[in-house]
């Protein structure tokens, strides 16, 4: 159920009623009154998958005033050793640890489930490119650059907009028509009838679509801030993104990792139509199955933090 409002009366009543044996917080959801009431009622608290890129001015001000909510957490489990070093400047717990990011385990678990995607809708083109969680600003830059590849049947383009509402879908449809690209809507298509382009007009299927694609473009990267690159990477898709990817830790990290046998990166930034053209041309010359396995193997190195977290909670008798 949702937590009550983070004010004294409702939060105190909630915790007194349920008497939780522990409070586990993922990443950033630090509600001050909730933490205060748990501390007051001696409910053990743990913060996990925590990141702290740098100490900000207001972090220090809140700490001086004894108002920093992280100080009410008993133990903190960070994603990296750098996060741990920074967090230890704010939180003096001697048993804090860097154990990794549990989101990777969640993504791999999701991908391991059976899917009901209409696989017959995927063409036997040399390259299948999925635009995941795209915005109009992304499509306006990426679609024209891919149009020639799609028309020449070198690429099948799958577009999964972040918000598949009618106005957005009509804009995508208009762009595809402008470039003379045949397309189908995912929910309206018949099994066995593929097309050069496919518009995903539903939600909840993106992870399964990544599994069936060769390369992914992750949206938001021409719209101010990129969406998560975890799912395509875990599915084995090399990723290309626009210039706005510095908000995402995983995108930054994998943009420094070379993609074997290519001059490209696992997450490869592009800025111009020529950049996109060069990227796709390079991909058409690669052994895609080999690249997919490399990307999966690199991403799998981040698995396992959920098991470590559970072991720590068992040791502390919190579960």
PDB file of C-alpha atoms in Angstrom:
ATOM      1  CA  UNK A   1       0.000   0.000   0.000  1.00  0.00           C
ATOM      2  CA  UNK A   2       1.193   3.601  -0.348  1.00  0.00           C
ATOM      3  CA  UNK A   3       2.707   5.355   2.632  1.00  0.00           C
ATOM      4  CA  UNK A   4       0.621   8.061   4.290  1.00  0.00           C
ATOM      5  CA  UNK A   5       1.512  11.729   4.051  1.00  0.00           C
ATOM      6  CA  UNK A   6       4.933  12.407   5.588  1.00  0.00           C
ATOM      7  CA  UNK A   7       3.585  14.359   8.552  1.00  0.00           C
ATOM      8  CA  UNK A   8       3.719  13.373  12.261  1.00  0.00           C
ATOM      9  CA  UNK A   9       0.188  12.099  12.968  1.00  0.00           C
ATOM     10  CA  UNK A  10      -0.463   9.855   9.975  1.00  0.00           C
ATOM     11  CA  UNK A  11       3.097   8.508   9.806  1.00  0.00           C
ATOM     12  CA  UNK A  12       3.246   7.744  13.535  1.00  0.00           C
ATOM     13  CA  UNK A  13      -0.121   5.955  13.405  1.00  0.00           C
ATOM     14  CA  UNK A  14       0.952   3.959  10.339  1.00  0.00           C
ATOM     15  CA  UNK A  15       4.189   2.700  11.887  1.00  0.00           C
ATOM     16  CA  UNK A  16       2.624   2.005  15.289  1.00  0.00           C
ATOM     17  CA  UNK A  17      -0.156  -0.003  13.617  1.00  0.00           C
ATOM     18  CA  UNK A  18       2.041  -2.197  11.390  1.00  0.00           C
ATOM     19  CA  UNK A  19       5.095  -2.429  13.654  1.00  0.00           C
ATOM     20  CA  UNK A  20       7.523  -3.205  10.793  1.00  0.00           C
ATOM     21  CA  UNK A  21      10.658  -5.173  11.619  1.00  0.00           C
ATOM     22  CA  UNK A  22      12.678  -2.975   9.263  1.00  0.00           C
ATOM     23  CA  UNK A  23      12.507  -0.043   6.865  1.00  0.00           C
ATOM     24  CA  UNK A  24      14.312  -0.686   3.561  1.00  0.00           C
ATOM     25  CA  UNK A  25      14.780   2.298   1.259  1.00  0.00           C
ATOM     26  CA  UNK A  26      15.896   2.113  -2.366  1.00  0.00           C
ATOM     27  CA  UNK A  27      18.166   4.870  -3.654  1.00  0.00           C
ATOM     28  CA  UNK A  28      16.560   8.214  -2.841  1.00  0.00           C
ATOM     29  CA  UNK A  29      13.182   7.855  -1.112  1.00  0.00           C
ATOM     30  CA  UNK A  30      14.219   9.479   2.162  1.00  0.00           C
ATOM     31  CA  UNK A  31      11.081  10.810   3.847  1.00  0.00           C
ATOM     32  CA  UNK A  32      12.156  12.799   6.943  1.00  0.00           C
ATOM     33  CA  UNK A  33       9.120  12.166   9.154  1.00  0.00           C
ATOM     34  CA  UNK A  34       9.062   8.465   8.273  1.00  0.00           C
ATOM     35  CA  UNK A  35      12.734   8.189   9.235  1.00  0.00           C
ATOM     36  CA  UNK A  36      12.182  10.155  12.433  1.00  0.00           C
ATOM     37  CA  UNK A  37       9.261   7.950  13.517  1.00  0.00           C
ATOM     38  CA  UNK A  38      11.221   4.777  12.723  1.00  0.00           C
ATOM     39  CA  UNK A  39      14.144   6.064  14.759  1.00  0.00           C
ATOM     40  CA  UNK A  40      11.791   7.011  17.607  1.00  0.00           C
ATOM     41  CA  UNK A  41      10.074   3.601  17.562  1.00  0.00           C
ATOM     42  CA  UNK A  42      13.389   1.744  17.093  1.00  0.00           C
ATOM     43  CA  UNK A  43      12.625   0.334  13.665  1.00  0.00           C
ATOM     44  CA  UNK A  44      15.970  -0.589  12.000  1.00  0.00           C
ATOM     45  CA  UNK A  45      16.610   1.290   8.741  1.00  0.00           C
ATOM     46  CA  UNK A  46      18.700   0.447   5.693  1.00  0.00           C
ATOM     47  CA  UNK A  47      19.346   2.462   2.520  1.00  0.00           C
ATOM     48  CA  UNK A  48      20.451   0.403  -0.502  1.00  0.00           C
ATOM     49  CA  UNK A  49      21.451   0.983  -4.145  1.00  0.00           C
ATOM     50  CA  UNK A  50      22.444   4.433  -2.966  1.00  0.00           C
ATOM     51  CA  UNK A  51      24.509   6.800  -5.116  1.00  0.00           C
ATOM     52  CA  UNK A  52      26.320   9.962  -4.098  1.00  0.00           C
ATOM     53  CA  UNK A  53      28.201  11.512  -6.989  1.00  0.00           C
ATOM     54  CA  UNK A  54      29.448  14.460  -4.988  1.00  0.00           C
ATOM     55  CA  UNK A  55      28.791  16.340  -1.758  1.00  0.00           C
ATOM     56  CA  UNK A  56      26.707  19.431  -2.417  1.00  0.00           C
ATOM     57  CA  UNK A  57      26.572  22.683  -0.457  1.00  0.00           C
ATOM     58  CA  UNK A  58      23.102  21.930   0.922  1.00  0.00           C
ATOM     59  CA  UNK A  59      24.245  18.492   2.100  1.00  0.00           C
ATOM     60  CA  UNK A  60      26.752  20.190   4.369  1.00  0.00           C
ATOM     61  CA  UNK A  61      24.276  22.834   5.548  1.00  0.00           C
ATOM     62  CA  UNK A  62      21.692  20.170   6.478  1.00  0.00           C
ATOM     63  CA  UNK A  63      24.352  18.146   8.262  1.00  0.00           C
ATOM     64  CA  UNK A  64      25.490  21.153  10.288  1.00  0.00           C
ATOM     65  CA  UNK A  65      21.857  21.756  11.294  1.00  0.00           C
ATOM     66  CA  UNK A  66      21.400  18.046  12.017  1.00  0.00           C
ATOM     67  CA  UNK A  67      18.590  17.939   9.445  1.00  0.00           C
ATOM     68  CA  UNK A  68      20.109  15.668   6.818  1.00  0.00           C
ATOM     69  CA  UNK A  69      17.700  12.694   6.544  1.00  0.00           C
ATOM     70  CA  UNK A  70      20.506  10.266   5.670  1.00  0.00           C
ATOM     71  CA  UNK A  71      21.864  10.693   9.207  1.00  0.00           C
ATOM     72  CA  UNK A  72      18.785   8.860  10.538  1.00  0.00           C
ATOM     73  CA  UNK A  73      19.668   5.737   8.507  1.00  0.00           C
ATOM     74  CA  UNK A  74      21.510   3.052  10.474  1.00  0.00           C
ATOM     75  CA  UNK A  75      23.385   1.474   7.554  1.00  0.00           C
ATOM     76  CA  UNK A  76      23.912   2.571   3.959  1.00  0.00           C
ATOM     77  CA  UNK A  77      24.718   0.242   1.059  1.00  0.00           C
ATOM     78  CA  UNK A  78      26.025   2.140  -1.952  1.00  0.00           C
ATOM     79  CA  UNK A  79      26.446   1.243  -5.614  1.00  0.00           C
ATOM     80  CA  UNK A  80      30.179   1.977  -5.903  1.00  0.00           C
ATOM     81  CA  UNK A  81      33.230   2.583  -3.748  1.00  0.00           C
ATOM     82  CA  UNK A  82      33.240   6.245  -4.834  1.00  0.00           C
ATOM     83  CA  UNK A  83      29.633   6.553  -3.669  1.00  0.00           C
ATOM     84  CA  UNK A  84      30.631   4.979  -0.363  1.00  0.00           C
ATOM     85  CA  UNK A  85      33.506   7.407   0.097  1.00  0.00           C
ATOM     86  CA  UNK A  86      31.215  10.389  -0.506  1.00  0.00           C
ATOM     87  CA  UNK A  87      28.384   9.012   1.603  1.00  0.00           C
ATOM     88  CA  UNK A  88      30.719   8.408   4.542  1.00  0.00           C
ATOM     89  CA  UNK A  89      31.329  12.150   4.679  1.00  0.00           C
ATOM     90  CA  UNK A  90      27.637  12.588   5.537  1.00  0.00           C
ATOM     91  CA  UNK A  91      26.911   9.333   7.332  1.00  0.00           C
ATOM     92  CA  UNK A  92      29.379   8.071   9.918  1.00  0.00           C
ATOM     93  CA  UNK A  93      28.167   4.453  10.002  1.00  0.00           C
ATOM     94  CA  UNK A  94      31.137   2.120  10.282  1.00  0.00           C
ATOM     95  CA  UNK A  95      29.292  -0.783   8.618  1.00  0.00           C
ATOM     96  CA  UNK A  96      28.359   0.977   5.389  1.00  0.00           C
ATOM     97  CA  UNK A  97      29.300  -1.061   2.309  1.00  0.00           C
ATOM     98  CA  UNK A  98      29.457  -0.768  -1.476  1.00  0.00           C
ATOM     99  CA  UNK A  99      27.448  -3.732  -2.787  1.00  0.00           C
ATOM    100  CA  UNK A 100      26.284  -2.623  -6.265  1.00  0.00           C
ATOM    101  CA  UNK A 101      22.962  -1.732  -7.833  1.00  0.00           C
ATOM    102  CA  UNK A 102      20.003  -4.071  -7.308  1.00  0.00           C
ATOM    103  CA  UNK A 103      18.281  -2.655 -10.396  1.00  0.00           C
ATOM    104  CA  UNK A 104      20.494  -4.815 -12.610  1.00  0.00           C
ATOM    105  CA  UNK A 105      19.087  -7.966 -11.004  1.00  0.00           C
ATOM    106  CA  UNK A 106      15.572  -6.633 -11.473  1.00  0.00           C
ATOM    107  CA  UNK A 107      16.202  -5.970 -15.176  1.00  0.00           C
ATOM    108  CA  UNK A 108      17.701  -9.413 -15.802  1.00  0.00           C
ATOM    109  CA  UNK A 109      14.818 -11.063 -13.929  1.00  0.00           C
ATOM    110  CA  UNK A 110      12.314  -9.192 -16.100  1.00  0.00           C
ATOM    111  CA  UNK A 111      14.102 -10.223 -19.277  1.00  0.00           C
ATOM    112  CA  UNK A 112      14.155 -13.865 -18.205  1.00  0.00           C
ATOM    113  CA  UNK A 113      10.364 -14.059 -18.154  1.00  0.00           C
ATOM    114  CA  UNK A 114       8.457 -15.481 -21.103  1.00  0.00           C
ATOM    115  CA  UNK A 115       7.202 -12.862 -23.533  1.00  0.00           C
ATOM    116  CA  UNK A 116       4.210 -12.753 -25.820  1.00  0.00           C
ATOM    117  CA  UNK A 117       5.700 -10.509 -28.500  1.00  0.00           C
ATOM    118  CA  UNK A 118       4.561 -11.138 -32.059  1.00  0.00           C
ATOM    119  CA  UNK A 119       7.990 -12.231 -33.294  1.00  0.00           C
ATOM    120  CA  UNK A 120       6.708 -12.706 -36.850  1.00  0.00           C
ATOM    121  CA  UNK A 121       6.351  -8.930 -37.121  1.00  0.00           C
ATOM    122  CA  UNK A 122      10.138  -8.600 -37.159  1.00  0.00           C
ATOM    123  CA  UNK A 123      11.613  -8.499 -40.675  1.00  0.00           C
ATOM    124  CA  UNK A 124      14.626 -10.512 -41.760  1.00  0.00           C
ATOM    125  CA  UNK A 125      16.586  -7.325 -42.388  1.00  0.00           C
ATOM    126  CA  UNK A 126      20.329  -7.133 -41.670  1.00  0.00           C
ATOM    127  CA  UNK A 127      19.711  -4.811 -38.733  1.00  0.00           C
ATOM    128  CA  UNK A 128      16.737  -4.277 -36.415  1.00  0.00           C
ATOM    129  CA  UNK A 129      16.872  -0.933 -34.587  1.00  0.00           C
ATOM    130  CA  UNK A 130      14.542  -0.185 -31.700  1.00  0.00           C
ATOM    131  CA  UNK A 131      13.924   3.388 -30.604  1.00  0.00           C
ATOM    132  CA  UNK A 132      12.921   2.926 -26.967  1.00  0.00           C
ATOM    133  CA  UNK A 133      11.066   5.552 -24.903  1.00  0.00           C
ATOM    134  CA  UNK A 134      11.446   8.140 -27.663  1.00  0.00           C
ATOM    135  CA  UNK A 135      10.160  11.707 -27.595  1.00  0.00           C
ATOM    136  CA  UNK A 136       9.273  13.919 -30.594  1.00  0.00           C
ATOM    137  CA  UNK A 137      12.619  15.717 -30.287  1.00  0.00           C
ATOM    138  CA  UNK A 138      14.392  12.346 -30.631  1.00  0.00           C
ATOM    139  CA  UNK A 139      12.307  11.215 -33.592  1.00  0.00           C
ATOM    140  CA  UNK A 140      12.793  14.518 -35.433  1.00  0.00           C
ATOM    141  CA  UNK A 141      16.556  13.923 -35.423  1.00  0.00           C
ATOM    142  CA  UNK A 142      16.869  10.154 -35.672  1.00  0.00           C
ATOM    143  CA  UNK A 143      14.144   9.199 -38.171  1.00  0.00           C
ATOM    144  CA  UNK A 144      15.465  11.295 -41.094  1.00  0.00           C
ATOM    145  CA  UNK A 145      18.960   9.877 -40.543  1.00  0.00           C
ATOM    146  CA  UNK A 146      17.661   6.288 -40.644  1.00  0.00           C
ATOM    147  CA  UNK A 147      15.190   6.761 -43.496  1.00  0.00           C
ATOM    148  CA  UNK A 148      17.533   5.717 -46.333  1.00  0.00           C
ATOM    149  CA  UNK A 149      18.596   2.543 -44.507  1.00  0.00           C
ATOM    150  CA  UNK A 150      14.949   1.628 -43.911  1.00  0.00           C
ATOM    151  CA  UNK A 151      13.919   2.328 -47.503  1.00  0.00           C
ATOM    152  CA  UNK A 152      16.792   0.141 -48.755  1.00  0.00           C
ATOM    153  CA  UNK A 153      15.593  -2.654 -46.425  1.00  0.00           C
ATOM    154  CA  UNK A 154      18.905  -2.699 -44.587  1.00  0.00           C
ATOM    155  CA  UNK A 155      17.166  -1.702 -41.342  1.00  0.00           C
ATOM    156  CA  UNK A 156      13.811  -2.476 -39.800  1.00  0.00           C
ATOM    157  CA  UNK A 157      12.823   0.358 -37.492  1.00  0.00           C
ATOM    158  CA  UNK A 158      10.746  -0.242 -34.373  1.00  0.00           C
ATOM    159  CA  UNK A 159       9.564   2.908 -32.593  1.00  0.00           C
ATOM    160  CA  UNK A 160       8.321   2.624 -29.014  1.00  0.00           C
ATOM    161  CA  UNK A 161       7.432   6.177 -27.903  1.00  0.00           C
ATOM    162  CA  UNK A 162       7.663   7.085 -24.248  1.00  0.00           C
ATOM    163  CA  UNK A 163       4.072   8.319 -24.328  1.00  0.00           C
ATOM    164  CA  UNK A 164       2.056   6.478 -27.011  1.00  0.00           C
ATOM    165  CA  UNK A 165      -0.869   8.897 -26.925  1.00  0.00           C
ATOM    166  CA  UNK A 166      -2.728   9.647 -30.196  1.00  0.00           C
ATOM    167  CA  UNK A 167      -1.070  13.010 -30.892  1.00  0.00           C
ATOM    168  CA  UNK A 168       2.419  11.564 -30.509  1.00  0.00           C
ATOM    169  CA  UNK A 169       1.583   8.536 -32.659  1.00  0.00           C
ATOM    170  CA  UNK A 170       0.233  10.789 -35.402  1.00  0.00           C
ATOM    171  CA  UNK A 171       3.494  12.766 -35.429  1.00  0.00           C
ATOM    172  CA  UNK A 172       5.499   9.559 -35.889  1.00  0.00           C
ATOM    173  CA  UNK A 173       3.128   8.392 -38.583  1.00  0.00           C
ATOM    174  CA  UNK A 174       3.483  11.733 -40.385  1.00  0.00           C
ATOM    175  CA  UNK A 175       7.270  11.532 -40.357  1.00  0.00           C
ATOM    176  CA  UNK A 176       7.315   7.996 -41.721  1.00  0.00           C
ATOM    177  CA  UNK A 177       4.931   8.959 -44.526  1.00  0.00           C
ATOM    178  CA  UNK A 178       7.070  11.997 -45.302  1.00  0.00           C
ATOM    179  CA  UNK A 179      10.038   9.698 -45.940  1.00  0.00           C
ATOM    180  CA  UNK A 180       7.998   7.144 -47.881  1.00  0.00           C
ATOM    181  CA  UNK A 181       8.364   4.414 -45.268  1.00  0.00           C
ATOM    182  CA  UNK A 182       5.690   1.735 -44.973  1.00  0.00           C
ATOM    183  CA  UNK A 183       4.703   0.972 -41.385  1.00  0.00           C
ATOM    184  CA  UNK A 184       2.325  -0.971 -39.206  1.00  0.00           C
ATOM    185  CA  UNK A 185       0.935  -0.406 -35.726  1.00  0.00           C
ATOM    186  CA  UNK A 186       1.844  -3.167 -33.329  1.00  0.00           C
ATOM    187  CA  UNK A 187      -1.618  -3.718 -31.849  1.00  0.00           C
ATOM    188  CA  UNK A 188      -3.391  -3.479 -35.195  1.00  0.00           C
ATOM    189  CA  UNK A 189      -1.110  -5.802 -37.140  1.00  0.00           C
ATOM    190  CA  UNK A 190      -1.824  -9.367 -38.089  1.00  0.00           C
ATOM    191  CA  UNK A 191       0.568 -12.088 -37.069  1.00  0.00           C
ATOM    192  CA  UNK A 192       2.956 -12.898 -39.902  1.00  0.00           C
ATOM    193  CA  UNK A 193       2.703  -9.533 -41.656  1.00  0.00           C
ATOM    194  CA  UNK A 194       5.922  -7.560 -41.147  1.00  0.00           C
ATOM    195  CA  UNK A 195       6.795  -4.082 -42.388  1.00  0.00           C
ATOM    196  CA  UNK A 196       9.823  -1.818 -42.797  1.00  0.00           C
ATOM    197  CA  UNK A 197       8.768   0.121 -39.723  1.00  0.00           C
ATOM    198  CA  UNK A 198       6.600  -0.683 -36.727  1.00  0.00           C
ATOM    199  CA  UNK A 199       5.049   1.751 -34.274  1.00  0.00           C
ATOM    200  CA  UNK A 200       4.501   0.341 -30.792  1.00  0.00           C
ATOM    201  CA  UNK A 201       1.159   1.766 -29.698  1.00  0.00           C
ATOM    202  CA  UNK A 202       0.956   0.041 -26.321  1.00  0.00           C
ATOM    203  CA  UNK A 203       2.954  -0.136 -23.094  1.00  0.00           C
ATOM    204  CA  UNK A 204       4.559  -2.962 -21.120  1.00  0.00           C
ATOM    205  CA  UNK A 205       6.379  -4.676 -23.996  1.00  0.00           C
ATOM    206  CA  UNK A 206       9.583  -2.643 -24.269  1.00  0.00           C
ATOM    207  CA  UNK A 207      11.855  -5.108 -22.445  1.00  0.00           C
ATOM    208  CA  UNK A 208      10.711  -7.961 -24.686  1.00  0.00           C
ATOM    209  CA  UNK A 209      11.205  -5.803 -27.780  1.00  0.00           C
ATOM    210  CA  UNK A 210      14.816  -5.167 -26.774  1.00  0.00           C
ATOM    211  CA  UNK A 211      15.415  -8.937 -26.688  1.00  0.00           C
ATOM    212  CA  UNK A 212      14.395  -9.221 -30.336  1.00  0.00           C
ATOM    213  CA  UNK A 213      16.327  -6.169 -31.552  1.00  0.00           C
ATOM    214  CA  UNK A 214      19.959  -5.795 -32.626  1.00  0.00           C
ATOM    215  CA  UNK A 215      20.615  -2.170 -31.693  1.00  0.00           C
ATOM    216  CA  UNK A 216      18.761   0.328 -29.515  1.00  0.00           C
ATOM    217  CA  UNK A 217      18.417   4.075 -29.466  1.00  0.00           C
ATOM    218  CA  UNK A 218      17.332   5.240 -26.010  1.00  0.00           C
ATOM    219  CA  UNK A 219      15.016   8.218 -25.976  1.00  0.00           C
ATOM    220  CA  UNK A 220      15.243  11.457 -24.067  1.00  0.00           C
ATOM    221  CA  UNK A 221      18.843  11.918 -25.215  1.00  0.00           C
ATOM    222  CA  UNK A 222      17.786  14.669 -27.658  1.00  0.00           C
ATOM    223  CA  UNK A 223      15.180  15.915 -25.182  1.00  0.00           C
ATOM    224  CA  UNK A 224      17.186  16.968 -22.126  1.00  0.00           C
ATOM    225  CA  UNK A 225      17.808  13.698 -20.241  1.00  0.00           C
ATOM    226  CA  UNK A 226      18.166  10.124 -21.431  1.00  0.00           C
ATOM    227  CA  UNK A 227      16.034   7.281 -20.095  1.00  0.00           C
ATOM    228  CA  UNK A 228      17.612   4.189 -18.547  1.00  0.00           C
ATOM    229  CA  UNK A 229      19.975   2.188 -20.754  1.00  0.00           C
ATOM    230  CA  UNK A 230      19.929  -0.834 -18.427  1.00  0.00           C
ATOM    231  CA  UNK A 231      17.225  -2.841 -20.218  1.00  0.00           C
ATOM    232  CA  UNK A 232      18.694  -2.692 -23.727  1.00  0.00           C
ATOM    233  CA  UNK A 233      22.178  -3.461 -22.411  1.00  0.00           C
ATOM    234  CA  UNK A 234      20.954  -6.436 -20.390  1.00  0.00           C
ATOM    235  CA  UNK A 235      19.177  -7.662 -23.535  1.00  0.00           C
ATOM    236  CA  UNK A 236      22.468  -7.437 -25.441  1.00  0.00           C
ATOM    237  CA  UNK A 237      21.722  -4.365 -27.560  1.00  0.00           C
ATOM    238  CA  UNK A 238      24.541  -1.928 -28.273  1.00  0.00           C
ATOM    239  CA  UNK A 239      23.025   1.483 -27.599  1.00  0.00           C
ATOM    240  CA  UNK A 240      23.357   4.848 -29.294  1.00  0.00           C
ATOM    241  CA  UNK A 241      22.165   8.045 -27.652  1.00  0.00           C
ATOM    242  CA  UNK A 242      21.963  11.749 -28.363  1.00  0.00           C
ATOM    243  CA  UNK A 243      24.095  14.329 -26.531  1.00  0.00           C
ATOM    244  CA  UNK A 244      21.840  14.555 -23.451  1.00  0.00           C
ATOM    245  CA  UNK A 245      22.976  11.454 -21.567  1.00  0.00           C
ATOM    246  CA  UNK A 246      25.048  12.863 -18.684  1.00  0.00           C
ATOM    247  CA  UNK A 247      22.105  12.482 -16.290  1.00  0.00           C
ATOM    248  CA  UNK A 248      22.411   8.683 -16.440  1.00  0.00           C
ATOM    249  CA  UNK A 249      25.255   6.967 -14.612  1.00  0.00           C
ATOM    250  CA  UNK A 250      25.077   3.749 -16.637  1.00  0.00           C
ATOM    251  CA  UNK A 251      25.083   5.646 -19.931  1.00  0.00           C
ATOM    252  CA  UNK A 252      28.178   7.579 -18.855  1.00  0.00           C
ATOM    253  CA  UNK A 253      29.957   4.458 -17.647  1.00  0.00           C
ATOM    254  CA  UNK A 254      29.263   2.334 -20.738  1.00  0.00           C
ATOM    255  CA  UNK A 255      30.081   5.256 -23.064  1.00  0.00           C
ATOM    256  CA  UNK A 256      33.701   4.656 -22.032  1.00  0.00           C
ATOM    257  CA  UNK A 257      33.650   0.908 -22.809  1.00  0.00           C
ATOM    258  CA  UNK A 258      34.791  -0.148 -26.322  1.00  0.00           C
ATOM    259  CA  UNK A 259      32.615  -2.422 -28.414  1.00  0.00           C
ATOM    260  CA  UNK A 260      34.847  -5.251 -29.614  1.00  0.00           C
ATOM    261  CA  UNK A 261      36.153  -5.125 -33.198  1.00  0.00           C
ATOM    262  CA  UNK A 262      34.640  -1.671 -33.765  1.00  0.00           C
ATOM    263  CA  UNK A 263      35.643   1.969 -33.149  1.00  0.00           C
ATOM    264  CA  UNK A 264      32.346   2.335 -31.290  1.00  0.00           C
ATOM    265  CA  UNK A 265      31.405   2.324 -27.618  1.00  0.00           C
ATOM    266  CA  UNK A 266      28.850   0.076 -25.915  1.00  0.00           C
ATOM    267  CA  UNK A 267      26.774   3.235 -25.366  1.00  0.00           C
ATOM    268  CA  UNK A 268      27.729   5.451 -28.263  1.00  0.00           C
ATOM    269  CA  UNK A 269      26.890   9.182 -28.291  1.00  0.00           C
ATOM    270  CA  UNK A 270      25.771  10.785 -31.580  1.00  0.00           C
ATOM    271  CA  UNK A 271      25.110  14.431 -32.298  1.00  0.00           C
ATOM    272  CA  UNK A 272      24.415  14.831 -36.002  1.00  0.00           C
ATOM    273  CA  UNK A 273      22.734  12.890 -38.836  1.00  0.00           C
ATOM    274  CA  UNK A 274      26.224  12.027 -40.127  1.00  0.00           C
ATOM    275  CA  UNK A 275      27.078  10.513 -36.728  1.00  0.00           C
ATOM    276  CA  UNK A 276      23.966   8.336 -36.905  1.00  0.00           C
ATOM    277  CA  UNK A 277      24.714   7.367 -40.507  1.00  0.00           C
ATOM    278  CA  UNK A 278      28.281   6.359 -39.610  1.00  0.00           C
ATOM    279  CA  UNK A 279      27.089   4.392 -36.592  1.00  0.00           C
ATOM    280  CA  UNK A 280      24.519   2.367 -38.552  1.00  0.00           C
ATOM    281  CA  UNK A 281      26.975   1.767 -41.404  1.00  0.00           C
ATOM    282  CA  UNK A 282      29.491   0.393 -38.901  1.00  0.00           C
ATOM    283  CA  UNK A 283      26.863  -1.863 -37.341  1.00  0.00           C
ATOM    284  CA  UNK A 284      25.864  -3.318 -40.698  1.00  0.00           C
ATOM    285  CA  UNK A 285      29.414  -4.662 -41.062  1.00  0.00           C
ATOM    286  CA  UNK A 286      29.504  -6.416 -37.680  1.00  0.00           C
ATOM    287  CA  UNK A 287      28.773  -9.887 -36.376  1.00  0.00           C
ATOM    288  CA  UNK A 288      25.698  -8.838 -34.413  1.00  0.00           C
ATOM    289  CA  UNK A 289      25.360 -12.079 -32.461  1.00  0.00           C
ATOM    290  CA  UNK A 290      28.918 -11.697 -31.207  1.00  0.00           C
ATOM    291  CA  UNK A 291      28.322  -8.078 -30.202  1.00  0.00           C
ATOM    292  CA  UNK A 292      25.110  -9.048 -28.423  1.00  0.00           C
ATOM    293  CA  UNK A 293      26.940 -11.637 -26.336  1.00  0.00           C
ATOM    294  CA  UNK A 294      29.670  -9.156 -25.470  1.00  0.00           C
ATOM    295  CA  UNK A 295      27.151  -6.559 -24.267  1.00  0.00           C
ATOM    296  CA  UNK A 296      25.274  -9.147 -22.182  1.00  0.00           C
ATOM    297  CA  UNK A 297      28.517 -10.385 -20.611  1.00  0.00           C
ATOM    298  CA  UNK A 298      29.613  -6.848 -19.717  1.00  0.00           C
ATOM    299  CA  UNK A 299      26.230  -6.053 -18.180  1.00  0.00           C
ATOM    300  CA  UNK A 300      26.109  -9.342 -16.253  1.00  0.00           C
ATOM    301  CA  UNK A 301      29.185  -8.303 -14.277  1.00  0.00           C
ATOM    302  CA  UNK A 302      26.865  -5.940 -12.385  1.00  0.00           C
ATOM    303  CA  UNK A 303      24.503  -8.706 -11.225  1.00  0.00           C
ATOM    304  CA  UNK A 304      24.392 -10.120  -7.708  1.00  0.00           C
ATOM    305  CA  UNK A 305      23.871  -7.132  -5.418  1.00  0.00           C
ATOM    306  CA  UNK A 306      20.336  -8.261  -4.499  1.00  0.00           C
ATOM    307  CA  UNK A 307      21.714 -11.535  -3.124  1.00  0.00           C
ATOM    308  CA  UNK A 308      24.372  -9.641  -1.185  1.00  0.00           C
ATOM    309  CA  UNK A 309      21.740  -7.296   0.241  1.00  0.00           C
ATOM    310  CA  UNK A 310      19.507 -10.178   1.345  1.00  0.00           C
ATOM    311  CA  UNK A 311      22.469 -11.900   3.021  1.00  0.00           C
ATOM    312  CA  UNK A 312      23.259  -8.725   4.963  1.00  0.00           C
ATOM    313  CA  UNK A 313      19.627  -8.373   6.042  1.00  0.00           C
ATOM    314  CA  UNK A 314      19.529 -12.014   7.170  1.00  0.00           C
ATOM    315  CA  UNK A 315      22.718 -11.480   9.167  1.00  0.00           C
ATOM    316  CA  UNK A 316      21.080  -8.494  10.887  1.00  0.00           C
ATOM    317  CA  UNK A 317      17.850 -10.533  11.408  1.00  0.00           C
ATOM    318  CA  UNK A 318      15.796  -7.962   9.513  1.00  0.00           C
ATOM    319  CA  UNK A 319      14.032 -10.449   7.231  1.00  0.00           C
TER     320      UNK A 319
END
